[in-house]
PDB file of C-alpha atoms in Angstrom:
ATOM      1  CA  MET A 664      40.050   9.135  49.857  1.00 33.00           C
ATOM      2  CA  ASP A 665      40.106   5.434  48.812  1.00 43.00           C
ATOM      3  CA  ASP A 666      37.093   3.241  48.126  1.00 50.00           C
ATOM      4  CA  ALA A 667      37.182   1.608  51.553  1.00 47.00           C
ATOM      5  CA  GLU A 668      37.035   4.968  53.390  1.00 49.00           C
ATOM      6  CA  GLU A 669      34.386   6.301  51.043  1.00 51.00           C
ATOM      7  CA  THR A 670      31.990   3.365  51.342  1.00 53.00           C
ATOM      8  CA  MET A 671      32.327   2.176  54.949  1.00 58.00           C
ATOM      9  CA  ASP A 672      29.558   4.475  56.201  1.00 68.00           C
ATOM     10  CA  THR A 673      27.475   4.489  53.029  1.00 85.00           C
ATOM     11  CA  LEU A 674      24.200   2.592  52.854  1.00 96.00           C
ATOM     12  CA  PHE A 675      23.773   1.110  49.381  1.00 98.00           C
ATOM     13  CA  ASP A 676      20.481  -0.117  48.015  1.00 98.00           C
ATOM     14  CA  VAL A 677      22.280  -3.259  46.863  1.00 98.00           C
ATOM     15  CA  VAL A 678      25.717  -4.723  47.425  1.00 98.00           C
ATOM     16  CA  VAL A 679      26.660  -7.221  44.732  1.00 98.00           C
ATOM     17  CA  VAL A 680      29.264  -9.747  45.836  1.00 98.00           C
ATOM     18  CA  GLY A 681      31.084 -11.008  42.764  1.00 98.00           C
ATOM     19  CA  GLY A 682      32.092  -9.161  39.599  1.00 97.00           C
ATOM     20  CA  GLY A 683      31.623 -11.832  36.946  1.00 97.00           C
ATOM     21  CA  ALA A 684      28.921 -12.016  34.288  1.00 97.00           C
ATOM     22  CA  ALA A 685      26.129 -12.654  36.798  1.00 98.00           C
ATOM     23  CA  GLY A 686      27.165  -9.936  39.221  1.00 98.00           C
ATOM     24  CA  LEU A 687      27.843  -7.274  36.596  1.00 98.00           C
ATOM     25  CA  ALA A 688      24.648  -8.005  34.665  1.00 98.00           C
ATOM     26  CA  GLY A 689      22.720  -7.673  37.905  1.00 98.00           C
ATOM     27  CA  ALA A 690      24.534  -4.451  38.787  1.00 98.00           C
ATOM     28  CA  LEU A 691      23.782  -2.976  35.353  1.00 98.00           C
ATOM     29  CA  THR A 692      20.071  -3.720  35.650  1.00 98.00           C
ATOM     30  CA  LEU A 693      19.920  -2.321  39.174  1.00 98.00           C
ATOM     31  CA  VAL A 694      21.782   0.910  38.464  1.00 98.00           C
ATOM     32  CA  ARG A 695      19.577   1.542  35.438  1.00 98.00           C
ATOM     33  CA  ALA A 696      16.670   1.133  37.858  1.00 98.00           C
ATOM     34  CA  ARG A 697      18.161   4.108  39.732  1.00 98.00           C
ATOM     35  CA  ARG A 698      19.547   2.015  42.582  1.00 98.00           C
ATOM     36  CA  SER A 699      22.793   2.753  44.398  1.00 98.00           C
ATOM     37  CA  VAL A 700      25.021  -0.260  43.836  1.00 98.00           C
ATOM     38  CA  LEU A 701      28.401  -1.411  45.083  1.00 98.00           C
ATOM     39  CA  VAL A 702      30.136  -4.414  43.526  1.00 98.00           C
ATOM     40  CA  ILE A 703      32.746  -6.177  45.653  1.00 98.00           C
ATOM     41  CA  ASP A 704      34.974  -8.227  43.367  1.00 97.00           C
ATOM     42  CA  ALA A 705      37.760 -10.557  44.481  1.00 96.00           C
ATOM     43  CA  GLY A 706      39.096 -10.717  40.927  1.00 93.00           C
ATOM     44  CA  ASN A 707      39.344 -14.514  40.601  1.00 92.00           C
ATOM     45  CA  PRO A 708      36.667 -15.553  38.099  1.00 92.00           C
ATOM     46  CA  ARG A 709      36.098 -19.234  37.452  1.00 92.00           C
ATOM     47  CA  ASN A 710      36.786 -18.860  33.713  1.00 91.00           C
ATOM     48  CA  ALA A 711      40.089 -17.003  34.145  1.00 90.00           C
ATOM     49  CA  PRO A 712      42.156 -19.915  32.709  1.00 91.00           C
ATOM     50  CA  ALA A 713      40.165 -19.882  29.453  1.00 91.00           C
ATOM     51  CA  ALA A 714      41.324 -17.656  26.610  1.00 91.00           C
ATOM     52  CA  HIS A 715      37.936 -17.713  24.903  1.00 93.00           C
ATOM     53  CA  MET A 716      34.293 -18.224  25.816  1.00 92.00           C
ATOM     54  CA  HIS A 717      31.615 -19.613  23.546  1.00 93.00           C
ATOM     55  CA  GLY A 718      27.873 -19.855  23.224  1.00 91.00           C
ATOM     56  CA  TYR A 719      27.199 -16.231  24.267  1.00 93.00           C
ATOM     57  CA  LEU A 720      25.409 -14.622  21.339  1.00 92.00           C
ATOM     58  CA  GLY A 721      27.298 -11.570  20.117  1.00 94.00           C
ATOM     59  CA  HIS A 722      30.355 -12.460  22.188  1.00 94.00           C
ATOM     60  CA  ASP A 723      31.345 -15.885  20.858  1.00 94.00           C
ATOM     61  CA  GLY A 724      35.109 -16.339  20.989  1.00 93.00           C
ATOM     62  CA  ARG A 725      35.683 -13.291  23.177  1.00 94.00           C
ATOM     63  CA  ASP A 726      38.287 -13.396  25.931  1.00 95.00           C
ATOM     64  CA  PRO A 727      36.309 -13.606  29.215  1.00 94.00           C
ATOM     65  CA  ALA A 728      38.576 -10.939  30.686  1.00 95.00           C
ATOM     66  CA  GLN A 729      37.563  -8.552  27.889  1.00 96.00           C
ATOM     67  CA  LEU A 730      33.888  -9.152  28.590  1.00 95.00           C
ATOM     68  CA  ALA A 731      34.410  -8.428  32.277  1.00 96.00           C
ATOM     69  CA  ALA A 732      36.388  -5.264  31.517  1.00 96.00           C
ATOM     70  CA  ARG A 733      33.687  -4.044  29.147  1.00 97.00           C
ATOM     71  CA  GLY A 734      31.057  -4.845  31.765  1.00 97.00           C
ATOM     72  CA  ARG A 735      32.902  -2.850  34.425  1.00 97.00           C
ATOM     73  CA  GLU A 736      33.118   0.130  32.077  1.00 98.00           C
ATOM     74  CA  GLU A 737      29.402  -0.046  31.392  1.00 98.00           C
ATOM     75  CA  VAL A 738      28.269  -0.277  35.021  1.00 98.00           C
ATOM     76  CA  THR A 739      30.665   2.380  36.311  1.00 98.00           C
ATOM     77  CA  GLY A 740      29.465   4.673  33.537  1.00 98.00           C
ATOM     78  CA  TYR A 741      26.061   4.614  35.198  1.00 98.00           C
ATOM     79  CA  GLY A 742      27.495   5.163  38.664  1.00 98.00           C
ATOM     80  CA  VAL A 743      28.082   1.690  40.082  1.00 98.00           C
ATOM     81  CA  ARG A 744      30.976   1.601  42.533  1.00 98.00           C
ATOM     82  CA  ILE A 745      33.397  -1.316  42.141  1.00 97.00           C
ATOM     83  CA  ARG A 746      35.652  -2.259  44.985  1.00 97.00           C
ATOM     84  CA  GLN A 747      38.459  -4.794  44.662  1.00 96.00           C
ATOM     85  CA  GLY A 748      38.495  -7.096  47.638  1.00 96.00           C
ATOM     86  CA  THR A 749      37.006 -10.210  49.138  1.00 97.00           C
ATOM     87  CA  ALA A 750      33.720 -10.221  51.009  1.00 98.00           C
ATOM     88  CA  ILE A 751      34.182 -12.901  53.664  1.00 97.00           C
ATOM     89  CA  ALA A 752      30.972 -12.710  55.697  1.00 98.00           C
ATOM     90  CA  ALA A 753      27.802 -10.720  56.302  1.00 98.00           C
ATOM     91  CA  ASP A 754      25.563  -9.967  59.268  1.00 97.00           C
ATOM     92  CA  ARG A 755      21.837  -9.313  59.325  1.00 97.00           C
ATOM     93  CA  LEU A 756      21.108  -5.917  60.882  1.00 96.00           C
ATOM     94  CA  PRO A 757      18.137  -5.149  63.150  1.00 95.00           C
ATOM     95  CA  ASP A 758      16.550  -2.971  60.446  1.00 93.00           C
ATOM     96  CA  GLY A 759      16.561  -5.900  58.003  1.00 93.00           C
ATOM     97  CA  GLY A 760      19.592  -4.718  56.066  1.00 97.00           C
ATOM     98  CA  PHE A 761      23.053  -6.242  55.961  1.00 98.00           C
ATOM     99  CA  LEU A 762      26.599  -5.473  57.034  1.00 98.00           C
ATOM    100  CA  VAL A 763      29.139  -7.013  54.652  1.00 98.00           C
ATOM    101  CA  ARG A 764      32.580  -7.665  56.105  1.00 97.00           C
ATOM    102  CA  CYS A 765      35.624  -7.722  53.827  1.00 97.00           C
ATOM    103  CA  GLY A 766      38.975  -9.414  54.155  1.00 96.00           C
ATOM    104  CA  ASP A 767      40.779  -6.122  54.793  1.00 95.00           C
ATOM    105  CA  GLY A 768      38.647  -5.487  57.883  1.00 95.00           C
ATOM    106  CA  SER A 769      36.381  -2.909  56.284  1.00 95.00           C
ATOM    107  CA  THR A 770      32.598  -3.118  56.209  1.00 96.00           C
ATOM    108  CA  VAL A 771      29.779  -1.824  54.035  1.00 97.00           C
ATOM    109  CA  ARG A 772      26.018  -1.682  54.567  1.00 97.00           C
ATOM    110  CA  ALA A 773      23.300  -2.709  52.139  1.00 98.00           C
ATOM    111  CA  ARG A 774      19.512  -2.924  52.031  1.00 98.00           C
ATOM    112  CA  ARG A 775      19.718  -6.016  49.829  1.00 98.00           C
ATOM    113  CA  LEU A 776      22.406  -8.492  48.771  1.00 98.00           C
ATOM    114  CA  LEU A 777      23.036 -10.147  45.430  1.00 98.00           C
ATOM    115  CA  VAL A 778      25.664 -12.866  45.799  1.00 98.00           C
ATOM    116  CA  ALA A 779      27.265 -14.025  42.553  1.00 98.00           C
ATOM    117  CA  THR A 780      30.512 -15.513  43.828  1.00 98.00           C
ATOM    118  CA  GLY A 781      30.563 -18.533  41.511  1.00 97.00           C
ATOM    119  CA  LEU A 782      32.281 -21.795  42.278  1.00 97.00           C
ATOM    120  CA  VAL A 783      35.671 -23.487  42.413  1.00 97.00           C
ATOM    121  CA  ASP A 784      36.474 -26.369  40.068  1.00 96.00           C
ATOM    122  CA  GLU A 785      38.278 -28.991  42.159  1.00 96.00           C
ATOM    123  CA  LEU A 786      40.240 -31.054  39.644  1.00 96.00           C
ATOM    124  CA  PRO A 787      41.422 -34.666  39.800  1.00 95.00           C
ATOM    125  CA  ALA A 788      44.861 -35.135  41.329  1.00 93.00           C
ATOM    126  CA  VAL A 789      46.797 -35.853  38.148  1.00 95.00           C
ATOM    127  CA  PRO A 790      50.188 -34.121  37.807  1.00 95.00           C
ATOM    128  CA  GLY A 791      50.188 -31.309  35.247  1.00 95.00           C
ATOM    129  CA  LEU A 792      46.435 -31.278  34.809  1.00 95.00           C
ATOM    130  CA  ALA A 793      45.646 -28.047  36.663  1.00 94.00           C
ATOM    131  CA  ALA A 794      48.165 -26.036  34.626  1.00 95.00           C
ATOM    132  CA  ARG A 795      46.315 -26.856  31.394  1.00 96.00           C
ATOM    133  CA  TRP A 796      42.777 -26.427  32.741  1.00 96.00           C
ATOM    134  CA  GLY A 797      40.605 -24.457  30.325  1.00 93.00           C
ATOM    135  CA  ARG A 798      43.134 -24.875  27.548  1.00 94.00           C
ATOM    136  CA  ASP A 799      43.222 -28.529  26.500  1.00 96.00           C
ATOM    137  CA  VAL A 800      42.038 -30.027  29.791  1.00 97.00           C
ATOM    138  CA  LEU A 801      38.321 -29.475  29.473  1.00 97.00           C
ATOM    139  CA  HIS A 802      34.934 -30.208  30.957  1.00 94.00           C
ATOM    140  CA  CYS A 803      32.040 -28.747  28.971  1.00 94.00           C
ATOM    141  CA  PRO A 804      31.523 -29.832  25.341  1.00 96.00           C
ATOM    142  CA  TYR A 805      29.197 -26.894  24.727  1.00 95.00           C
ATOM    143  CA  CYS A 806      32.053 -24.571  25.683  1.00 93.00           C
ATOM    144  CA  HIS A 807      34.935 -26.317  23.898  1.00 95.00           C
ATOM    145  CA  GLY A 808      33.605 -29.205  21.798  1.00 97.00           C
ATOM    146  CA  TRP A 809      33.671 -27.322  18.494  1.00 97.00           C
ATOM    147  CA  GLU A 810      37.326 -26.391  18.947  1.00 96.00           C
ATOM    148  CA  VAL A 811      38.392 -30.055  19.275  1.00 97.00           C
ATOM    149  CA  ARG A 812      35.876 -31.575  16.875  1.00 97.00           C
ATOM    150  CA  ASP A 813      37.155 -34.734  15.168  1.00 98.00           C
ATOM    151  CA  ALA A 814      40.393 -34.608  17.197  1.00 98.00           C
ATOM    152  CA  PRO A 815      41.483 -37.395  19.561  1.00 98.00           C
ATOM    153  CA  VAL A 816      39.621 -36.776  22.833  1.00 98.00           C
ATOM    154  CA  ALA A 817      40.193 -38.752  26.036  1.00 98.00           C
ATOM    155  CA  VAL A 818      37.757 -38.770  28.950  1.00 98.00           C
ATOM    156  CA  LEU A 819      39.291 -39.387  32.367  1.00 98.00           C
ATOM    157  CA  ALA A 820      36.991 -41.696  34.311  1.00 96.00           C
ATOM    158  CA  GLY A 821      36.407 -40.720  37.908  1.00 89.00           C
ATOM    159  CA  GLY A 822      32.776 -41.408  38.644  1.00 84.00           C
ATOM    160  CA  PRO A 823      29.431 -42.526  37.280  1.00 78.00           C
ATOM    161  CA  LEU A 824      29.169 -39.455  35.049  1.00 85.00           C
ATOM    162  CA  SER A 825      32.309 -40.350  33.115  1.00 92.00           C
ATOM    163  CA  VAL A 826      30.499 -42.718  30.766  1.00 94.00           C
ATOM    164  CA  HIS A 827      27.908 -40.017  30.143  1.00 93.00           C
ATOM    165  CA  GLN A 828      30.734 -37.575  29.384  1.00 95.00           C
ATOM    166  CA  ALA A 829      32.215 -39.989  26.874  1.00 97.00           C
ATOM    167  CA  GLN A 830      28.812 -40.366  25.267  1.00 97.00           C
ATOM    168  CA  LEU A 831      28.469 -36.577  24.985  1.00 97.00           C
ATOM    169  CA  TRP A 832      31.960 -35.897  23.651  1.00 98.00           C
ATOM    170  CA  ARG A 833      31.681 -38.635  21.059  1.00 98.00           C
ATOM    171  CA  HIS A 834      29.088 -36.435  19.366  1.00 98.00           C
ATOM    172  CA  TRP A 835      31.857 -33.906  18.641  1.00 98.00           C
ATOM    173  CA  SER A 836      34.541 -36.481  17.894  1.00 98.00           C
ATOM    174  CA  GLU A 837      34.267 -40.133  16.934  1.00 97.00           C
ATOM    175  CA  ARG A 838      37.884 -40.430  18.112  1.00 97.00           C
ATOM    176  CA  THR A 839      36.798 -40.370  21.754  1.00 98.00           C
ATOM    177  CA  THR A 840      38.462 -42.719  24.258  1.00 98.00           C
ATOM    178  CA  LEU A 841      37.576 -43.432  27.863  1.00 98.00           C
ATOM    179  CA  LEU A 842      40.526 -43.712  30.264  1.00 98.00           C
ATOM    180  CA  ALA A 843      39.418 -46.166  32.954  1.00 96.00           C
ATOM    181  CA  HIS A 844      42.010 -44.681  35.355  1.00 96.00           C
ATOM    182  CA  THR A 845      40.970 -45.760  38.881  1.00 93.00           C
ATOM    183  CA  TRP A 846      37.248 -46.192  38.165  1.00 93.00           C
ATOM    184  CA  GLU A 847      35.670 -49.633  37.904  1.00 94.00           C
ATOM    185  CA  LEU A 848      33.459 -49.763  34.835  1.00 94.00           C
ATOM    186  CA  THR A 849      30.390 -51.994  34.914  1.00 94.00           C
ATOM    187  CA  ALA A 850      29.556 -54.534  32.232  1.00 96.00           C
ATOM    188  CA  GLU A 851      26.701 -52.273  31.169  1.00 96.00           C
ATOM    189  CA  ASP A 852      29.117 -49.339  30.858  1.00 95.00           C
ATOM    190  CA  ARG A 853      31.448 -51.348  28.658  1.00 96.00           C
ATOM    191  CA  GLU A 854      28.615 -52.549  26.467  1.00 97.00           C
ATOM    192  CA  LEU A 855      27.380 -48.992  25.880  1.00 97.00           C
ATOM    193  CA  LEU A 856      30.879 -47.716  25.107  1.00 97.00           C
ATOM    194  CA  ALA A 857      31.511 -50.585  22.695  1.00 97.00           C
ATOM    195  CA  ALA A 858      28.204 -49.916  20.947  1.00 97.00           C
ATOM    196  CA  LEU A 859      29.184 -46.279  20.505  1.00 97.00           C
ATOM    197  CA  GLY A 860      32.673 -47.100  19.286  1.00 97.00           C
ATOM    198  CA  VAL A 861      34.367 -45.538  22.319  1.00 98.00           C
ATOM    199  CA  ALA A 862      37.582 -47.406  23.129  1.00 97.00           C
ATOM    200  CA  VAL A 863      38.489 -48.063  26.764  1.00 97.00           C
ATOM    201  CA  VAL A 864      42.102 -47.666  27.867  1.00 97.00           C
ATOM    202  CA  GLU A 865      42.957 -49.491  31.074  1.00 96.00           C
ATOM    203  CA  GLY A 866      45.486 -48.312  33.635  1.00 95.00           C
ATOM    204  CA  GLU A 867      45.943 -45.397  35.979  1.00 96.00           C
ATOM    205  CA  VAL A 868      46.797 -42.043  34.396  1.00 97.00           C
ATOM    206  CA  THR A 869      50.008 -40.689  35.902  1.00 97.00           C
ATOM    207  CA  GLY A 870      50.590 -37.498  33.958  1.00 97.00           C
ATOM    208  CA  LEU A 871      50.287 -35.575  30.705  1.00 97.00           C
ATOM    209  CA  ALA A 872      52.393 -35.705  27.559  1.00 96.00           C
ATOM    210  CA  VAL A 873      53.080 -32.413  25.786  1.00 96.00           C
ATOM    211  CA  ASP A 874      54.687 -31.913  22.374  1.00 94.00           C
ATOM    212  CA  GLY A 875      57.323 -29.384  21.339  1.00 93.00           C
ATOM    213  CA  ASP A 876      54.678 -26.771  20.568  1.00 94.00           C
ATOM    214  CA  ASP A 877      53.348 -27.004  24.125  1.00 94.00           C
ATOM    215  CA  ARG A 878      50.230 -28.826  22.989  1.00 96.00           C
ATOM    216  CA  LEU A 879      48.728 -31.822  24.732  1.00 97.00           C
ATOM    217  CA  SER A 880      49.627 -34.976  22.858  1.00 97.00           C
ATOM    218  CA  GLY A 881      48.468 -37.644  25.306  1.00 97.00           C
ATOM    219  CA  VAL A 882      48.470 -38.999  28.831  1.00 98.00           C
ATOM    220  CA  THR A 883      51.019 -41.264  30.459  1.00 97.00           C
ATOM    221  CA  LEU A 884      49.914 -44.509  32.074  1.00 97.00           C
ATOM    222  CA  ALA A 885      51.191 -46.380  35.095  1.00 95.00           C
ATOM    223  CA  GLY A 886      52.329 -49.263  32.918  1.00 85.00           C
ATOM    224  CA  GLY A 887      54.578 -46.963  30.913  1.00 90.00           C
ATOM    225  CA  GLY A 888      52.412 -46.456  27.875  1.00 93.00           C
ATOM    226  CA  VAL A 889      50.933 -43.268  26.411  1.00 96.00           C
ATOM    227  CA  ALA A 890      47.338 -42.814  25.278  1.00 97.00           C
ATOM    228  CA  GLU A 891      47.029 -40.245  22.504  1.00 97.00           C
ATOM    229  CA  CYS A 892      44.717 -37.249  22.880  1.00 98.00           C
ATOM    230  CA  ARG A 893      44.578 -33.593  21.945  1.00 97.00           C
ATOM    231  CA  ALA A 894      41.999 -32.834  24.615  1.00 98.00           C
ATOM    232  CA  LEU A 895      41.560 -34.412  28.031  1.00 98.00           C
ATOM    233  CA  VAL A 896      38.080 -34.274  29.513  1.00 98.00           C
ATOM    234  CA  VAL A 897      37.727 -34.391  33.289  1.00 96.00           C
ATOM    235  CA  ALA A 898      34.873 -34.139  35.771  1.00 93.00           C
ATOM    236  CA  PRO A 899      35.741 -31.579  38.455  1.00 94.00           C
ATOM    237  CA  ARG A 900      33.936 -31.260  41.744  1.00 94.00           C
ATOM    238  CA  PHE A 901      31.922 -28.026  41.732  1.00 95.00           C
ATOM    239  CA  THR A 902      32.306 -26.308  45.103  1.00 97.00           C
ATOM    240  CA  ALA A 903      30.238 -23.166  45.632  1.00 98.00           C
ATOM    241  CA  ARG A 904      32.031 -20.070  46.911  1.00 98.00           C
ATOM    242  CA  SER A 905      29.458 -19.705  49.650  1.00 98.00           C
ATOM    243  CA  GLY A 906      31.266 -18.057  52.566  1.00 97.00           C
ATOM    244  CA  VAL A 907      29.103 -14.924  52.649  1.00 98.00           C
ATOM    245  CA  LEU A 908      25.938 -16.986  52.368  1.00 98.00           C
ATOM    246  CA  THR A 909      26.831 -19.575  54.981  1.00 98.00           C
ATOM    247  CA  SER A 910      27.763 -16.775  57.385  1.00 98.00           C
ATOM    248  CA  LEU A 911      24.120 -15.682  57.121  1.00 98.00           C
ATOM    249  CA  GLY A 912      22.892 -19.189  57.895  1.00 98.00           C
ATOM    250  CA  LEU A 913      22.206 -20.250  54.304  1.00 98.00           C
ATOM    251  CA  PRO A 914      23.543 -23.786  53.864  1.00 97.00           C
ATOM    252  CA  THR A 915      24.955 -25.372  50.752  1.00 97.00           C
ATOM    253  CA  THR A 916      23.158 -28.280  49.120  1.00 97.00           C
ATOM    254  CA  GLY A 917      24.860 -31.313  47.645  1.00 96.00           C
ATOM    255  CA  LEU A 918      24.736 -31.488  43.850  1.00 93.00           C
ATOM    256  CA  GLU A 919      23.914 -35.102  43.065  1.00 90.00           C
ATOM    257  CA  ARG A 920      24.209 -37.096  39.890  1.00 82.00           C
ATOM    258  CA  ASP A 921      23.390 -40.806  39.817  1.00 76.00           C
ATOM    259  CA  GLY A 922      23.373 -40.939  43.606  1.00 78.00           C
ATOM    260  CA  ARG A 923      26.819 -39.379  43.988  1.00 84.00           C
ATOM    261  CA  VAL A 924      27.554 -35.861  45.279  1.00 90.00           C
ATOM    262  CA  ILE A 925      29.657 -34.049  42.676  1.00 91.00           C
ATOM    263  CA  GLY A 926      29.574 -30.594  44.202  1.00 95.00           C
ATOM    264  CA  THR A 927      27.667 -28.015  46.198  1.00 97.00           C
ATOM    265  CA  PHE A 928      25.365 -25.092  45.466  1.00 98.00           C
ATOM    266  CA  VAL A 929      23.125 -22.682  47.342  1.00 98.00           C
ATOM    267  CA  ALA A 930      19.450 -23.334  46.698  1.00 98.00           C
ATOM    268  CA  SER A 931      17.294 -20.515  45.326  1.00 98.00           C
ATOM    269  CA  ASP A 932      14.088 -19.819  43.483  1.00 98.00           C
ATOM    270  CA  ALA A 933      14.675 -20.771  39.862  1.00 96.00           C
ATOM    271  CA  ALA A 934      12.822 -17.739  38.471  1.00 97.00           C
ATOM    272  CA  THR A 935      14.174 -14.967  40.699  1.00 98.00           C
ATOM    273  CA  GLY A 936      17.273 -16.222  42.519  1.00 98.00           C
ATOM    274  CA  ALA A 937      15.673 -15.496  45.893  1.00 98.00           C
ATOM    275  CA  THR A 938      17.140 -17.516  48.764  1.00 98.00           C
ATOM    276  CA  ALA A 939      15.399 -18.713  51.905  1.00 98.00           C
ATOM    277  CA  LEU A 940      16.641 -15.579  53.684  1.00 98.00           C
ATOM    278  CA  PRO A 941      14.613 -12.450  52.841  1.00 98.00           C
ATOM    279  CA  GLY A 942      16.774  -9.768  51.298  1.00 98.00           C
ATOM    280  CA  VAL A 943      19.360 -12.137  49.812  1.00 98.00           C
ATOM    281  CA  TRP A 944      19.454 -13.238  46.179  1.00 98.00           C
ATOM    282  CA  VAL A 945      21.949 -15.376  44.277  1.00 98.00           C
ATOM    283  CA  ALA A 946      22.872 -15.701  40.600  1.00 98.00           C
ATOM    284  CA  GLY A 947      25.329 -17.645  38.474  1.00 98.00           C
ATOM    285  CA  ASN A 948      27.370 -20.708  39.360  1.00 98.00           C
ATOM    286  CA  VAL A 949      26.998 -20.326  43.128  1.00 98.00           C
ATOM    287  CA  THR A 950      23.400 -21.493  42.654  1.00 98.00           C
ATOM    288  CA  ALA A 951      23.499 -23.035  39.153  1.00 97.00           C
ATOM    289  CA  PRO A 952      26.796 -24.937  38.761  1.00 96.00           C
ATOM    290  CA  MET A 953      26.095 -25.930  35.142  1.00 93.00           C
ATOM    291  CA  ALA A 954      25.260 -22.418  33.915  1.00 95.00           C
ATOM    292  CA  GLN A 955      27.450 -21.005  31.148  1.00 95.00           C
ATOM    293  CA  VAL A 956      28.349 -17.316  30.918  1.00 96.00           C
ATOM    294  CA  ALA A 957      25.182 -16.350  29.053  1.00 96.00           C
ATOM    295  CA  GLY A 958      23.001 -18.204  31.528  1.00 97.00           C
ATOM    296  CA  ALA A 959      24.790 -16.670  34.500  1.00 97.00           C
ATOM    297  CA  ALA A 960      24.296 -13.170  33.082  1.00 98.00           C
ATOM    298  CA  ALA A 961      20.604 -13.876  32.525  1.00 98.00           C
ATOM    299  CA  GLN A 962      20.248 -15.002  36.133  1.00 98.00           C
ATOM    300  CA  GLY A 963      21.890 -11.786  37.287  1.00 98.00           C
ATOM    301  CA  VAL A 964      19.305  -9.764  35.379  1.00 98.00           C
ATOM    302  CA  GLN A 965      16.415 -11.840  36.738  1.00 98.00           C
ATOM    303  CA  ALA A 966      17.640 -11.437  40.303  1.00 98.00           C
ATOM    304  CA  ALA A 967      18.132  -7.696  39.827  1.00 98.00           C
ATOM    305  CA  VAL A 968      14.559  -7.263  38.604  1.00 98.00           C
ATOM    306  CA  ALA A 969      13.301  -9.197  41.632  1.00 98.00           C
ATOM    307  CA  ILE A 970      15.423  -7.088  44.000  1.00 98.00           C
ATOM    308  CA  ASN A 971      14.208  -3.821  42.517  1.00 98.00           C
ATOM    309  CA  THR A 972      10.606  -5.023  42.738  1.00 98.00           C
ATOM    310  CA  ASP A 973      11.143  -5.967  46.375  1.00 98.00           C
ATOM    311  CA  LEU A 974      12.544  -2.515  47.171  1.00 98.00           C
ATOM    312  CA  ILE A 975       9.636  -0.817  45.402  1.00 98.00           C
ATOM    313  CA  GLU A 976       7.134  -2.913  47.329  1.00 98.00           C
ATOM    314  CA  GLU A 977       8.868  -2.088  50.604  1.00 97.00           C
ATOM    315  CA  GLN A 978       8.723   1.617  49.753  1.00 96.00           C
ATOM    316  CA  ALA A 979       5.007   1.293  48.994  1.00 97.00           C
ATOM    317  CA  ARG A 980       4.320  -0.451  52.299  1.00 97.00           C
ATOM    318  CA  ARG A 981       6.109   2.293  54.210  1.00 94.00           C
ATOM    319  CA  ALA A 982       4.287   4.992  52.287  1.00 96.00           C
ATOM    320  CA  VAL A 983       0.937   3.429  53.192  1.00 97.00           C
ATOM    321  CA  GLU A 984       1.956   3.156  56.848  1.00 95.00           C
ATOM    322  CA  ALA A 985       3.011   6.821  56.902  1.00 95.00           C
ATOM    323  CA  TYR A 986      -0.169   7.831  55.115  1.00 95.00           C
ATOM    324  CA  ARG A 987      -2.349   6.001  57.619  1.00 95.00           C
ATOM    325  CA  ALA A 988      -0.393   7.434  60.534  1.00 94.00           C
ATOM    326  CA  GLY A 989      -0.995  10.939  59.248  1.00 87.00           C
ATOM    327  CA  SER A 990      -4.678  10.459  58.483  1.00 73.00           C
TER     328      SER A 990
END
């Protein structure tokens, strides 16, 4: 009997949608709280292109895939069920629980939901850029700054945050350049960059230059020139993977910086991950786009504690009602 047949008619205490750091950390906390847990994992984590992750105490430099594999071993050892597949929508049931619908047509029922589906990084439309994402096309200096310290770093301008990015990355490398690309820099921007010693390269970026060792060596410009860099910093648009949540009527919120929307997220309580819909919690990048792996895992734990508390309180309410009815 396969997982789909075995779980279609099973009522789980919690269904966790998403098998990354947030989802697995939540599942681990819940199963150790003696909850029945199913994790539905589509198998396409945001950090899949990266060979290493950083800033996670005790796991610095580990392959993200290894962390996920270790996490799956840990949670299944306690009895968590993991099902490969994509949860595409969910329905609220009359009893307050949920019916989760998967892409293969199967369904599963849950008393509570923890959605940790992450986000999609939508990259600038520069040829060759997507293929090197997470390798030498980067975004977060706290994730990758140490690895390219003192090397030539170029920041691809694409919005008001680009100057801020250049300011940040210059802390790791004084050889930081801002590529104006198609963005119009203000006089104030140029003054700040000049004061910091960040050179500005004019002209639209048309592609990437790679050396014989398959390492980034620079970017090509519309005028025919090449700007040297060993790392190219971009500002992706962060789009929440929110299908299950929006199917329940939970909207996405625009993530704004300097008056410009740079992505979407699903709003939640900062301490617990609770959404506006009772019974549904979120954790990780679907609600906190800037969270790193360690932060996402911590959110999964916080949400799991809140979910278990909610289930305990519901059990207590029902016990009191039954007690009064029998008195």
